[in-house]
Tab-separated table of C-alpha atoms and ligand atoms in Angstrom:
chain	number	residue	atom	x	y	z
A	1	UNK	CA	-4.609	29.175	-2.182
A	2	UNK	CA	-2.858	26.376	-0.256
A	3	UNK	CA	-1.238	23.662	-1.982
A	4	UNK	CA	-3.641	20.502	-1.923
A	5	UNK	CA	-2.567	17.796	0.182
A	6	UNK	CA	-1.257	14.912	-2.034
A	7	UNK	CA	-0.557	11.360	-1.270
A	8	UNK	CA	2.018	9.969	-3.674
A	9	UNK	CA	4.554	8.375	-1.154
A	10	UNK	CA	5.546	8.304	2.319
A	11	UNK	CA	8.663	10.325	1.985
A	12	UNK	CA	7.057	13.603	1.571
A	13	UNK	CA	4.990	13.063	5.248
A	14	UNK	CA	6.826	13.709	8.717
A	15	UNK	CA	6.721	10.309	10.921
A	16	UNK	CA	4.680	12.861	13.876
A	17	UNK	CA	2.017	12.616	10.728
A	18	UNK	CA	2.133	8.978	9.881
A	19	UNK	CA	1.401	8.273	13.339
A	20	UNK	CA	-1.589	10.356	13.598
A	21	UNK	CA	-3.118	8.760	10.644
A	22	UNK	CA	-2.182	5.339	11.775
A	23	UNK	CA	-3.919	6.091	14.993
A	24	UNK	CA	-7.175	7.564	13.360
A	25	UNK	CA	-7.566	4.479	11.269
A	26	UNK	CA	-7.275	2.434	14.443
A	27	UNK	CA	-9.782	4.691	16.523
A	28	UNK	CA	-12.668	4.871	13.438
A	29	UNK	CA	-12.192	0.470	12.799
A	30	UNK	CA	-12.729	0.255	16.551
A	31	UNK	CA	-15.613	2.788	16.963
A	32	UNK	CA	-17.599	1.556	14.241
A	33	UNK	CA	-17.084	-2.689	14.979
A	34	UNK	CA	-20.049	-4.209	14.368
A	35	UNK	CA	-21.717	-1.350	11.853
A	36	UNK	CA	-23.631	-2.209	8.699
A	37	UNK	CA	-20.040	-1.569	6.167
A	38	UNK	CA	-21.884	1.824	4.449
A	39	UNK	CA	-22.646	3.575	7.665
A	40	UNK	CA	-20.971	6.767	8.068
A	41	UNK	CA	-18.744	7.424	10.699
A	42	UNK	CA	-20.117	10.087	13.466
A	43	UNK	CA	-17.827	12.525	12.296
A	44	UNK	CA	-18.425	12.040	8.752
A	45	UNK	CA	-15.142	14.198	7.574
A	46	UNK	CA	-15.617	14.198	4.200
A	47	UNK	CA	-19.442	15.103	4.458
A	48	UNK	CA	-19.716	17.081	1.225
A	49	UNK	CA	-16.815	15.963	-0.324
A	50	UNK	CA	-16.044	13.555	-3.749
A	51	UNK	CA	-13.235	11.654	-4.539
A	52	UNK	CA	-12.783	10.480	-8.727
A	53	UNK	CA	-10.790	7.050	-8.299
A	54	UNK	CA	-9.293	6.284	-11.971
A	55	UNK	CA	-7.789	3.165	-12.445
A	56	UNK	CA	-5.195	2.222	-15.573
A	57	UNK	CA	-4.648	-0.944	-14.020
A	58	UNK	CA	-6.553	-3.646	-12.898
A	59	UNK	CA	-7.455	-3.871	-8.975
A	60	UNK	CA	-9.937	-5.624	-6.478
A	61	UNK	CA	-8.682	-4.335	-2.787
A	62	UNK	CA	-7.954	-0.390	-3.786
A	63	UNK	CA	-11.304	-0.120	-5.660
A	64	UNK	CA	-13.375	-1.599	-3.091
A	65	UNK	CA	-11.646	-0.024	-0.008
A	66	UNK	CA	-11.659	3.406	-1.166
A	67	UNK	CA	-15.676	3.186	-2.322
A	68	UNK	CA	-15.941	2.038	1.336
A	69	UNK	CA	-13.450	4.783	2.833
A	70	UNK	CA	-15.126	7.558	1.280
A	71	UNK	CA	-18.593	6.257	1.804
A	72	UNK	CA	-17.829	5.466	5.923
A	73	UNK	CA	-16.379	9.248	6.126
A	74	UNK	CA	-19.708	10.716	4.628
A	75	UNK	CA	-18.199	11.809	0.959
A	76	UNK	CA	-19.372	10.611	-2.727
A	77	UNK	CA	-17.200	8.597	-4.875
A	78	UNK	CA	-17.009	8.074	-8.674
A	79	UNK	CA	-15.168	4.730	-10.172
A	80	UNK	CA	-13.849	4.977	-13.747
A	81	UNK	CA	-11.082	3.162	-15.439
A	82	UNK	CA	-8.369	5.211	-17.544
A	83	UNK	CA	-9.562	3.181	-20.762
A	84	UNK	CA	-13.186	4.230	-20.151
A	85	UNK	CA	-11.739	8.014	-20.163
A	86	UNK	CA	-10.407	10.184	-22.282
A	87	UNK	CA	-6.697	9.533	-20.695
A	88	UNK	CA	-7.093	6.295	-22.481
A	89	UNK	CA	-7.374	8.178	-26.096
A	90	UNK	CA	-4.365	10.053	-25.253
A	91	UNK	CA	-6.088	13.257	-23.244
A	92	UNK	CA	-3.177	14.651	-21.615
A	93	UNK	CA	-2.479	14.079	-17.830
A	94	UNK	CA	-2.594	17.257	-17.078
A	95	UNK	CA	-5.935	18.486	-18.449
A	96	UNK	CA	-7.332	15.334	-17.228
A	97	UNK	CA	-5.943	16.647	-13.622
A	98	UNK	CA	-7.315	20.097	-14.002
A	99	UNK	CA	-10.655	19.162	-15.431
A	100	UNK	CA	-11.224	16.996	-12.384
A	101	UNK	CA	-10.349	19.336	-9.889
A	102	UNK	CA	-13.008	21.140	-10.994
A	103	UNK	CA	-15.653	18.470	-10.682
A	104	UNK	CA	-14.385	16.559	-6.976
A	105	UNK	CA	-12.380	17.129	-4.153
A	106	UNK	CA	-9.851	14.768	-4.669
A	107	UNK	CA	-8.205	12.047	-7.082
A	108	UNK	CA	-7.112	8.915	-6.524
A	109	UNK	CA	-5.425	6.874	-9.372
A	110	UNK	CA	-3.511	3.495	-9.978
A	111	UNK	CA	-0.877	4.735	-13.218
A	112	UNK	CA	1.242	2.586	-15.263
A	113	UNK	CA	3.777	5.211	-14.483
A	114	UNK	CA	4.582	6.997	-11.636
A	115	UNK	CA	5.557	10.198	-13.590
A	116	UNK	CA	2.122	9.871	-14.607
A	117	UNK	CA	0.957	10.582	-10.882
A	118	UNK	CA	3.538	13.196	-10.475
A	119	UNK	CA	2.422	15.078	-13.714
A	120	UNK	CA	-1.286	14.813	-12.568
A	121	UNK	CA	-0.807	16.085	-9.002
A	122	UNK	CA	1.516	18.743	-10.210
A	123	UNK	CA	-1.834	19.768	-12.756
A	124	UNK	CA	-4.369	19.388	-10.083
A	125	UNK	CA	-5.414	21.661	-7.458
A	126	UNK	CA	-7.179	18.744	-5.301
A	127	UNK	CA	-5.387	15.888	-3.325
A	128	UNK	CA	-3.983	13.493	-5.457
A	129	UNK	CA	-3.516	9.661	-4.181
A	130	UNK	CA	-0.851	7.109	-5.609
A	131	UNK	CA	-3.559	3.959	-5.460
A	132	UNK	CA	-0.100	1.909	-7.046
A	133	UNK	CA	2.171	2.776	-9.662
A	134	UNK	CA	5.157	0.418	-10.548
A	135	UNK	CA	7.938	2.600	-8.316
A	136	UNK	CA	5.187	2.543	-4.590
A	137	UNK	CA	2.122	1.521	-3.425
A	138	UNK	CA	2.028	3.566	0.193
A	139	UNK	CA	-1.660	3.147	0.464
A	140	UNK	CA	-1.110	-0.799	1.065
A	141	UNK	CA	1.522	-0.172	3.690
A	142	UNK	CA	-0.289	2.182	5.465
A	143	UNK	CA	-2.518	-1.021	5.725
A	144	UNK	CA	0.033	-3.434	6.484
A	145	UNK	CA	1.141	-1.474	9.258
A	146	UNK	CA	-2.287	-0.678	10.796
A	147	UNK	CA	-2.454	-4.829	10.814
A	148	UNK	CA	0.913	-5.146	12.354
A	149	UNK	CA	0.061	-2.686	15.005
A	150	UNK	CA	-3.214	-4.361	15.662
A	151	UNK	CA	-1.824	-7.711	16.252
A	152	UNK	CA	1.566	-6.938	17.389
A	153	UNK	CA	2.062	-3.477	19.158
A	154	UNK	CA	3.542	-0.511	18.028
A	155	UNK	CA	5.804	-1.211	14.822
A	156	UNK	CA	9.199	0.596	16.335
A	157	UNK	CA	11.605	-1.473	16.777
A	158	UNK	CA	10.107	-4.431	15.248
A	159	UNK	CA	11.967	-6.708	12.668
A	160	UNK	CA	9.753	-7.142	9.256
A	161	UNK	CA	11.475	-9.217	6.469
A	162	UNK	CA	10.210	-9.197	2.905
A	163	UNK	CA	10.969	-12.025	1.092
A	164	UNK	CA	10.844	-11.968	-2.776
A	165	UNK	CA	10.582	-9.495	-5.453
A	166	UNK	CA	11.909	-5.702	-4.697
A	167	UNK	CA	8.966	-4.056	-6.293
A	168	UNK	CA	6.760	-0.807	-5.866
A	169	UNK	CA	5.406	-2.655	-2.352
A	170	UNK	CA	8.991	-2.947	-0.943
A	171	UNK	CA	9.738	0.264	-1.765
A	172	UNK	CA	6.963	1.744	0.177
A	173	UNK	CA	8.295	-0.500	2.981
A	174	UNK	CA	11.360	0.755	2.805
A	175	UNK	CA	10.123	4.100	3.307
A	176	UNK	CA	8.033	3.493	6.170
A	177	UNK	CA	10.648	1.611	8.159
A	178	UNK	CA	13.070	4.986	7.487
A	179	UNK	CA	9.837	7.222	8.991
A	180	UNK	CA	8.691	4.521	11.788
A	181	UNK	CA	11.829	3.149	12.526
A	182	UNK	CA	11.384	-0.668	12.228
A	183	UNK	CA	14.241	-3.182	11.223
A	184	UNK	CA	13.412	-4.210	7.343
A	185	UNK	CA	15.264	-7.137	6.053
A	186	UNK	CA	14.981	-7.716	1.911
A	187	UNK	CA	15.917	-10.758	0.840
A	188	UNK	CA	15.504	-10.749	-2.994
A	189	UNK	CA	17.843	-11.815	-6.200
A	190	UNK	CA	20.179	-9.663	-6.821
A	191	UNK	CA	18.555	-8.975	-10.422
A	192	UNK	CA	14.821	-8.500	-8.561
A	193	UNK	CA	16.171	-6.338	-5.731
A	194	UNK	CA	14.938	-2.327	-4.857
A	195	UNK	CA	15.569	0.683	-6.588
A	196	UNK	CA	19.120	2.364	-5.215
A	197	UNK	CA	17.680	5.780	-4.830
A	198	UNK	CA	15.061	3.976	-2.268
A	199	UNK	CA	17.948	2.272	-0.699
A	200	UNK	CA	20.217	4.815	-0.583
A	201	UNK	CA	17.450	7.351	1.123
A	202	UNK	CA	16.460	5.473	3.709
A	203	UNK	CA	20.271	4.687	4.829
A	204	UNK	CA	20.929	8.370	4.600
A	205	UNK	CA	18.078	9.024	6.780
A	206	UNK	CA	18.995	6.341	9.337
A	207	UNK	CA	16.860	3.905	8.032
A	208	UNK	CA	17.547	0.163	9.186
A	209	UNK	CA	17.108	-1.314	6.196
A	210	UNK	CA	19.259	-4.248	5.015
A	211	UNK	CA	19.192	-6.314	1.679
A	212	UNK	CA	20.554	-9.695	1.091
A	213	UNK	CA	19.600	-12.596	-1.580
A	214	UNK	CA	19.250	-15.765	0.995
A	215	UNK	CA	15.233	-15.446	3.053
A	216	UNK	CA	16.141	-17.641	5.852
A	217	UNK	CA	18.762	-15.180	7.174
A	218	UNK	CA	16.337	-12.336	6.127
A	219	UNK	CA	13.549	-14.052	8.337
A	220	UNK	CA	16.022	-15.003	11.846
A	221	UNK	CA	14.208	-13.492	14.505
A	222	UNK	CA	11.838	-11.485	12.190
A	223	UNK	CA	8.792	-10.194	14.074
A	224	UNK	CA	6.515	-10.046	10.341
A	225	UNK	CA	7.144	-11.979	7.253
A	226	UNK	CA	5.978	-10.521	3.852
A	227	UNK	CA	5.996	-11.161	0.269
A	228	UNK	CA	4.443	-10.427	-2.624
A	229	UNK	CA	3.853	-11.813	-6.213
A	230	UNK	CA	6.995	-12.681	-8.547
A	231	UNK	CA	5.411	-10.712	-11.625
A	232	UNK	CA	3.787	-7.736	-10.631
A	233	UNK	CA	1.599	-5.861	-13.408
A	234	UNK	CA	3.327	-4.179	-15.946
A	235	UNK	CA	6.363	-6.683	-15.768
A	236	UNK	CA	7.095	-8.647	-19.238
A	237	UNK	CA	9.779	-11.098	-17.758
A	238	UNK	CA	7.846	-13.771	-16.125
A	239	UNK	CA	9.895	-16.385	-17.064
A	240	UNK	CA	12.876	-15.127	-16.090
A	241	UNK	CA	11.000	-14.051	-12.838
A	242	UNK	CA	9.498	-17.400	-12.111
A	243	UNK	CA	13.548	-18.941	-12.553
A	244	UNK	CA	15.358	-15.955	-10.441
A	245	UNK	CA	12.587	-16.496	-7.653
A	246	UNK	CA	12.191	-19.788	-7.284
A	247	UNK	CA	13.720	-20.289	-4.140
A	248	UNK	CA	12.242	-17.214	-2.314
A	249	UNK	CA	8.728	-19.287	-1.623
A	250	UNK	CA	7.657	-18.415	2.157
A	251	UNK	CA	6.659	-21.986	3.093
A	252	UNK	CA	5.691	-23.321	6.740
A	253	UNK	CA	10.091	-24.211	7.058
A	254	UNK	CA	11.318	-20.674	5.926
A	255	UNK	CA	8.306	-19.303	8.431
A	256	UNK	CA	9.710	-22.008	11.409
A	257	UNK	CA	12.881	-19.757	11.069
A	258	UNK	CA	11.581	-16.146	12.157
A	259	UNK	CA	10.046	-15.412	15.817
A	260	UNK	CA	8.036	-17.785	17.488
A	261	UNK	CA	4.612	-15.469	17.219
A	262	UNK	CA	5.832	-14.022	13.322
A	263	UNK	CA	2.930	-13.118	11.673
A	264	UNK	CA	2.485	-12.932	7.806
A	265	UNK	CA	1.694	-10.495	5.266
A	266	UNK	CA	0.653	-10.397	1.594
A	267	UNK	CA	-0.959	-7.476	-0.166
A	268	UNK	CA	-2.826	-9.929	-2.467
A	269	UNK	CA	-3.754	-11.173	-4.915
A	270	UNK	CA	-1.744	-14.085	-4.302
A	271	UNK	CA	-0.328	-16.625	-6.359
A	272	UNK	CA	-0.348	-19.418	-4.376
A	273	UNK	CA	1.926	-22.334	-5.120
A	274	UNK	CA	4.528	-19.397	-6.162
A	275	UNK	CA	5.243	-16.495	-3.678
A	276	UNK	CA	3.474	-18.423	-1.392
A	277	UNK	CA	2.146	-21.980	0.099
A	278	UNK	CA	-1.459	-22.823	0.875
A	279	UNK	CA	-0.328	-23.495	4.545
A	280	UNK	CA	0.811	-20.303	5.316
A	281	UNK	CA	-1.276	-17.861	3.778
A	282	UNK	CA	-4.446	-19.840	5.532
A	283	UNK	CA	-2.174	-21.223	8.430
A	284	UNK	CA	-2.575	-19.909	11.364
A	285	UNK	CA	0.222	-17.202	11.138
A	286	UNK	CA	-1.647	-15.352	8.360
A	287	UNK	CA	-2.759	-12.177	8.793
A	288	UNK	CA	-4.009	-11.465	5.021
A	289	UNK	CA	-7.937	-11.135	5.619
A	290	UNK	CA	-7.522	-8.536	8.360
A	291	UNK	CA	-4.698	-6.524	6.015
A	292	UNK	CA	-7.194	-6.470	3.208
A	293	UNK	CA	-9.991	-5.249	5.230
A	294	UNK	CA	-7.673	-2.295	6.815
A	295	UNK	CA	-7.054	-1.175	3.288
A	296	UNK	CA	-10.922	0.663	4.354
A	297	UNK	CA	-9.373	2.162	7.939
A	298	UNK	CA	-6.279	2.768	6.433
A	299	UNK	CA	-7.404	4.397	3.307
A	300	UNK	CA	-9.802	6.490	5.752
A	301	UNK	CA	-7.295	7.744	7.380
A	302	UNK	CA	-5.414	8.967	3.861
A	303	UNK	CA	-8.211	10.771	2.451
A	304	UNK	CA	-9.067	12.300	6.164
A	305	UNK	CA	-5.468	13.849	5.963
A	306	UNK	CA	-6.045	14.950	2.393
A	307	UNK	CA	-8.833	17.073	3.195
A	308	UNK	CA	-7.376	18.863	6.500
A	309	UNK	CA	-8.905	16.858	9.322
A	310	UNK	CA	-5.912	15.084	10.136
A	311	UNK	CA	-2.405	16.971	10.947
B	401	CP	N1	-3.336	-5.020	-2.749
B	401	CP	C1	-3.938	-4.345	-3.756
B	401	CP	O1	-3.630	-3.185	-4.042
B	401	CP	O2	-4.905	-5.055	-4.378
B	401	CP	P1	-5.671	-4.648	-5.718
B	401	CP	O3	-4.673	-4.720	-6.848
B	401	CP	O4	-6.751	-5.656	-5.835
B	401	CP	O5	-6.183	-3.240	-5.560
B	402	NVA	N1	3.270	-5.733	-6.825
B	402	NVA	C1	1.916	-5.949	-7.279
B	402	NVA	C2	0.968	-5.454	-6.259
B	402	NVA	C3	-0.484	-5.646	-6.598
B	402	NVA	C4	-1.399	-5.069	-5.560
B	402	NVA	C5	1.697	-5.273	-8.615
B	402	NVA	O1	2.167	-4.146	-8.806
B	402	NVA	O2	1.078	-5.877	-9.494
């Protein structure tokens, strides 16, 4: 038996891969503009198949988009959250993992810990998709860079800047700009920045990633600006978050300091006021409707690769 495809973080895919998936999910939005949003896609690629999406954590855009994906690509979904389950009465991971792989085709799940998602996918023998733990959230970037490409050409070579907290959405930017080859500029607190072992991988690997604590520098000539909330779930220091971060708001000024056409970013949900002003994230700059609405081509193009008609 071959070893199910899983989806747990960019790392494990080769960039030749990435790309094919990124340019799926472009093809399928395009050929299916102006389609009633359950419509399957001509191909339908997962006709036949199911996908269990188990949540421990709370979400809007990952729920939503992945009903869609696997709809649009002809499969069957199931929604349940971890508390509903078993898992949330202490079943272990693992026979949770090998129980479902005998009832769908493939697993998506948003853990409180990504160990979690690496014990389940080690237990199941379907694809297994990291939906957002508190280490990545690849899914979203895969998204973020569909929007980018969309709006802005292909993402080599470009200059992104995140601006704010180092969290699990960072790190999956850090990885992709070590696989794509983009410029990423962190600008965080030095108590809020990324994990080392992210760091240190991607500069190993050549990645051009660089990490500072003051945005506007971050931002100079920055082709994409992005941020994400202070206090991400899971996190129990919000007051000390709210203090460290203060200063890392992307406002109109800090914006007026990257590239003349920078666009920006936000996975949502936003706090506005905080991470964020009113003015950008519905200025004119703001890409964040479009971003949340490729989580459905993006995830598409996941769950095509999962099941073998991708790569
Ligand atoms: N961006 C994102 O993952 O949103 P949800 O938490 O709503 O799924
Ligand atoms: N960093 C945020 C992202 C939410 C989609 C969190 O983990 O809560």
């Amino acid at each position: 038996m071959t070893a199910p495809r899983h989806f747990i973080n960019l790392w494990s895919l080769e960039p030749t891969v990435l790309r094919l998936m990124l340019d799926d999910a472009a093809r399928r939005k395009s050929a299916r503009k102006g389609w009633p949003k359950a419509k399957v896609d001509a191909d339908a690629p997962a006709r036949d198949r199911s996908l269990a999406m188990v949540f421990e954590k709370n979400s809007t855009r990952t729920r939503f988009s992945f009903d869609a994906a696997i709809r649009q690509l002809g499969g069957a979904g199931v929604i349940a959250t971890a508390a509903d389950m078993q898992l949330g009465r202490g079943e272990p991971v693992e026979d949770t993992a090998m129980v479902l792989s005998r009832m769908v085709d493939a697993v998506m799940i948003r853990a409180n810990r990504h160990a979690d998602v690496e014990r389940f996918a080690a237990a199941a023998t379907v694809p297994v998709i990291n939906g957002l733990t508190e280490a990545s959230h690849p899914c979203q970037i895969m998204a973020d860079l569909l929007t980018i490409e969309e709006h802005r050409g292909p993402v080599a070579g470009k200059t992104i800047a995140w601006i704010g907290d180092g969290n699990n959405v960072c790190a999956s930017f850090i990885h992709a700009a070590t696989l794509l080859g983009f410029n990423l500029n962190i600008a965080c607190p030095p108590s809020y920045g990324p994990g080392v072992a992210d760091l240190s991988r991607a500069l190993e690997h050549g990645g051009k990633v660089s990490l500072g604590d003051d945005p506007r520098a971050a931002v100079r000539g920055a082709d994409v600006v992005v941020t994400d909330t202070w206090v991400s779930m899971g996190d129990k220091d919000g007051d000390e978050r709210m203090l460290a971060l203060a200063n890392f708001q992307v406002d109109d000024a800090l914006m007026d300091h990257a590239a003349k056409d920078a666009v920006f970013l936000h996975c949502l949900p936003a706090h506005r006021g905080e991470e964020v002003t009113d003015a950008v994230i519905d200025g004119p700059r703001s890409l964040v409707w479009d971003e949340a609405e490729n989580r459905i081509h993006a995830q598409k193009s996941v769950l095509a690769w999962c099941f073998g008609a991708i790569g």
